[in-house]
mmCIF file of C-alpha atoms in Angstrom:
data_model
loop_
_atom_site.group_PDB
_atom_site.id
_atom_site.type_symbol
_atom_site.label_atom_id
_atom_site.label_comp_id
_atom_site.label_asym_id
_atom_site.label_seq_id
_atom_site.Cartn_x
_atom_site.Cartn_y
_atom_site.Cartn_z
ATOM 1 C CA MET A 1 36.709 81.830 66.280
ATOM 2 C CA ARG A 2 39.985 82.357 65.244
ATOM 3 C CA HIS A 3 42.320 78.660 64.542
ATOM 4 C CA ASP A 4 44.868 79.466 67.979
ATOM 5 C CA GLU A 5 41.771 80.683 70.016
ATOM 6 C CA PHE A 6 39.848 77.503 69.208
ATOM 7 C CA VAL A 7 43.420 75.418 70.111
ATOM 8 C CA ALA A 8 43.477 77.828 73.478
ATOM 9 C CA GLN A 9 39.399 76.884 74.766
ATOM 10 C CA VAL A 10 40.627 72.750 74.244
ATOM 11 C CA ARG A 11 43.745 73.061 75.841
ATOM 12 C CA GLU A 12 41.835 74.890 78.773
ATOM 13 C CA ARG A 13 39.075 72.777 78.751
ATOM 14 C CA GLY A 14 40.877 69.344 77.887
ATOM 15 C CA GLU A 15 43.654 70.591 80.843
ATOM 16 C CA TYR A 16 46.663 69.482 78.517
ATOM 17 C CA ASN A 17 49.871 70.058 78.663
ATOM 18 C CA ASP A 18 50.444 72.947 75.889
ATOM 19 C CA GLN A 19 49.543 74.290 72.313
ATOM 20 C CA GLU A 20 50.688 70.845 70.231
ATOM 21 C CA GLU A 21 48.812 68.475 72.429
ATOM 22 C CA ALA A 22 45.948 70.022 72.450
ATOM 23 C CA GLU A 23 46.062 70.096 68.857
ATOM 24 C CA GLU A 24 46.837 66.729 68.302
ATOM 25 C CA ILE A 25 43.661 66.003 70.746
ATOM 26 C CA THR A 26 41.781 68.648 68.704
ATOM 27 C CA THR A 27 42.632 66.610 64.975
ATOM 28 C CA ALA A 28 42.408 62.796 66.075
ATOM 29 C CA VAL A 29 38.285 64.103 67.600
ATOM 30 C CA LEU A 30 37.812 66.467 64.328
ATOM 31 C CA GLU A 31 38.577 63.044 62.599
ATOM 32 C CA VAL A 32 37.005 60.416 64.265
ATOM 33 C CA LEU A 33 33.440 63.201 63.452
ATOM 34 C CA SER A 34 34.358 62.782 60.262
ATOM 35 C CA GLN A 35 33.851 59.715 59.962
ATOM 36 C CA ARG A 36 30.696 59.390 61.613
ATOM 37 C CA ILE A 37 28.599 62.481 60.078
ATOM 38 C CA ARG A 38 27.934 62.562 55.965
ATOM 39 C CA PRO A 39 30.503 64.611 54.107
ATOM 40 C CA GLY A 40 28.998 67.418 52.982
ATOM 41 C CA GLU A 41 28.435 68.007 56.413
ATOM 42 C CA ALA A 42 31.291 67.783 57.581
ATOM 43 C CA ALA A 43 31.687 70.531 54.712
ATOM 44 C CA ASP A 44 29.170 72.181 55.967
ATOM 45 C CA VAL A 45 31.030 72.130 59.405
ATOM 46 C CA ALA A 46 34.458 72.716 58.461
ATOM 47 C CA ALA A 47 33.622 76.152 56.769
ATOM 48 C CA GLN A 48 32.623 77.354 59.884
ATOM 49 C CA LEU A 49 35.658 76.734 60.722
ATOM 50 C CA PRO A 50 39.266 78.275 60.835
ATOM 51 C CA GLU A 51 41.706 76.274 57.534
ATOM 52 C CA PRO A 52 44.007 74.570 60.013
ATOM 53 C CA LEU A 53 40.606 72.695 61.462
ATOM 54 C CA ARG A 54 38.689 71.859 58.202
ATOM 55 C CA ALA A 55 41.461 68.992 56.829
ATOM 56 C CA PRO A 56 40.959 66.822 59.749
ATOM 57 C CA LEU A 57 36.621 67.104 58.302
ATOM 58 C CA THR A 58 37.376 67.004 55.462
ATOM 59 C CA GLY A 59 40.344 64.977 54.245
ATOM 60 C CA ASP A 60 38.424 61.954 53.050
ATOM 61 C CA GLY A 61 35.538 63.564 50.584
ATOM 62 C CA GLU A 62 34.693 60.470 48.781
ATOM 63 C CA ARG A 63 33.846 58.161 52.087
ATOM 64 C CA GLN A 64 30.113 57.461 53.419
ATOM 65 C CA ALA A 65 28.928 58.126 57.213
ATOM 66 C CA GLU A 66 29.203 54.909 58.916
ATOM 67 C CA SER A 67 27.083 55.013 61.454
ATOM 68 C CA PHE A 68 28.729 53.911 65.265
ATOM 69 C CA GLY A 69 27.832 55.023 69.129
ATOM 70 C CA VAL A 70 29.254 56.641 71.469
ATOM 71 C CA GLU A 71 31.627 54.136 72.883
ATOM 72 C CA GLU A 72 33.009 53.217 68.954
ATOM 73 C CA PHE A 73 33.819 56.632 68.726
ATOM 74 C CA LEU A 74 35.358 56.803 71.790
ATOM 75 C CA ARG A 75 37.860 53.752 71.481
ATOM 76 C CA ARG A 76 38.643 55.120 68.006
ATOM 77 C CA VAL A 77 39.596 58.875 69.114
ATOM 78 C CA ALA A 78 41.863 56.816 72.119
ATOM 79 C CA GLU A 79 43.510 55.054 69.283
ATOM 80 C CA ARG A 80 44.709 57.813 67.521
ATOM 81 C CA VAL A 81 45.415 59.481 70.635
ATOM 82 C CA GLY A 82 47.372 56.921 72.559
ATOM 83 C CA ALA A 83 44.507 57.011 75.495
ATOM 84 C CA ARG A 84 41.794 55.263 77.131
ATOM 85 C CA PRO A 85 38.867 55.283 76.322
ATOM 86 C CA ARG A 86 37.656 57.393 79.069
ATOM 87 C CA THR A 87 40.248 59.676 78.748
ATOM 88 C CA ALA A 88 39.372 59.676 75.503
ATOM 89 C CA GLU A 89 35.413 60.677 76.285
ATOM 90 C CA TRP A 90 37.325 63.648 77.719
ATOM 91 C CA ASP A 91 39.033 64.495 75.223
ATOM 92 C CA ALA A 92 36.400 64.172 72.896
ATOM 93 C CA SER A 93 34.245 66.508 75.097
ATOM 94 C CA ALA A 94 36.718 69.626 75.331
ATOM 95 C CA VAL A 95 36.997 69.505 71.456
ATOM 96 C CA LEU A 96 33.228 68.906 70.767
ATOM 97 C CA SER A 97 32.013 71.544 73.793
ATOM 98 C CA THR A 98 34.351 74.245 71.444
ATOM 99 C CA LEU A 99 33.166 72.553 68.263
ATOM 100 C CA ALA A 100 29.920 73.702 69.767
ATOM 101 C CA ASP A 101 30.651 77.185 70.533
ATOM 102 C CA ALA A 102 32.388 77.815 67.252
ATOM 103 C CA VAL A 103 30.154 77.050 64.733
ATOM 104 C CA SER A 104 25.966 78.432 64.745
ATOM 105 C CA GLY A 105 23.349 76.767 66.661
ATOM 106 C CA GLY A 106 21.705 75.961 63.459
ATOM 107 C CA GLU A 107 25.124 73.424 62.306
ATOM 108 C CA LEU A 108 25.237 71.730 65.914
ATOM 109 C CA ASN A 109 22.319 71.739 65.601
ATOM 110 C CA GLN A 110 22.474 69.548 62.127
ATOM 111 C CA ILE A 111 25.292 67.928 63.498
ATOM 112 C CA LEU A 112 23.385 66.644 66.357
ATOM 113 C CA SER A 113 20.805 65.554 64.221
ATOM 114 C CA GLN A 114 22.513 62.854 62.292
ATOM 115 C CA LEU A 115 23.849 61.247 65.854
ATOM 116 C CA PRO A 116 22.267 59.623 68.429
ATOM 117 C CA SER A 117 20.936 61.185 71.462
ATOM 118 C CA GLY A 118 24.171 59.925 73.837
ATOM 119 C CA TYR A 119 26.865 62.203 71.430
ATOM 120 C CA ALA A 120 25.251 65.718 72.943
ATOM 121 C CA ALA A 121 26.561 65.248 75.669
ATOM 122 C CA LEU A 122 30.662 65.021 74.241
ATOM 123 C CA PHE A 123 29.205 68.562 72.806
ATOM 124 C CA GLY A 124 27.823 69.681 76.169
ATOM 125 C CA ARG A 125 24.652 70.059 75.384
ATOM 126 C CA ALA A 126 23.016 67.154 77.013
ATOM 127 C CA ASP A 127 20.111 68.791 77.331
ATOM 128 C CA LEU A 128 19.338 67.607 73.772
ATOM 129 C CA SER A 129 19.852 63.938 74.817
ATOM 130 C CA ASP A 130 16.207 61.671 75.350
#
């Protein structure tokens, strides 16, 4: 998937006003995701995305994956974009469901295997949660 297609899909799913808003939300969500998954996994995901979307995932390769749940994930997204946590859930879902469509099924499974089941719904994969 090309960068413009990815952002256009996020914009449509999130019902954002313009591409810039969709870009800002995409960057914020990918940065928070990169904090939650192992750096090697973040690099693997980034390798399947167009160049402008790689930096938010691989920006800090020296860090360790943090362990936090969905609520903290949404709080961090909300903080980055200046939104309420409920709005951040909408934002995260717009980006992560697009990410799920952009990467291979095997890569998506690798991401989800590192996250508690509550995250699956954000990726549009509620059927994978237990």
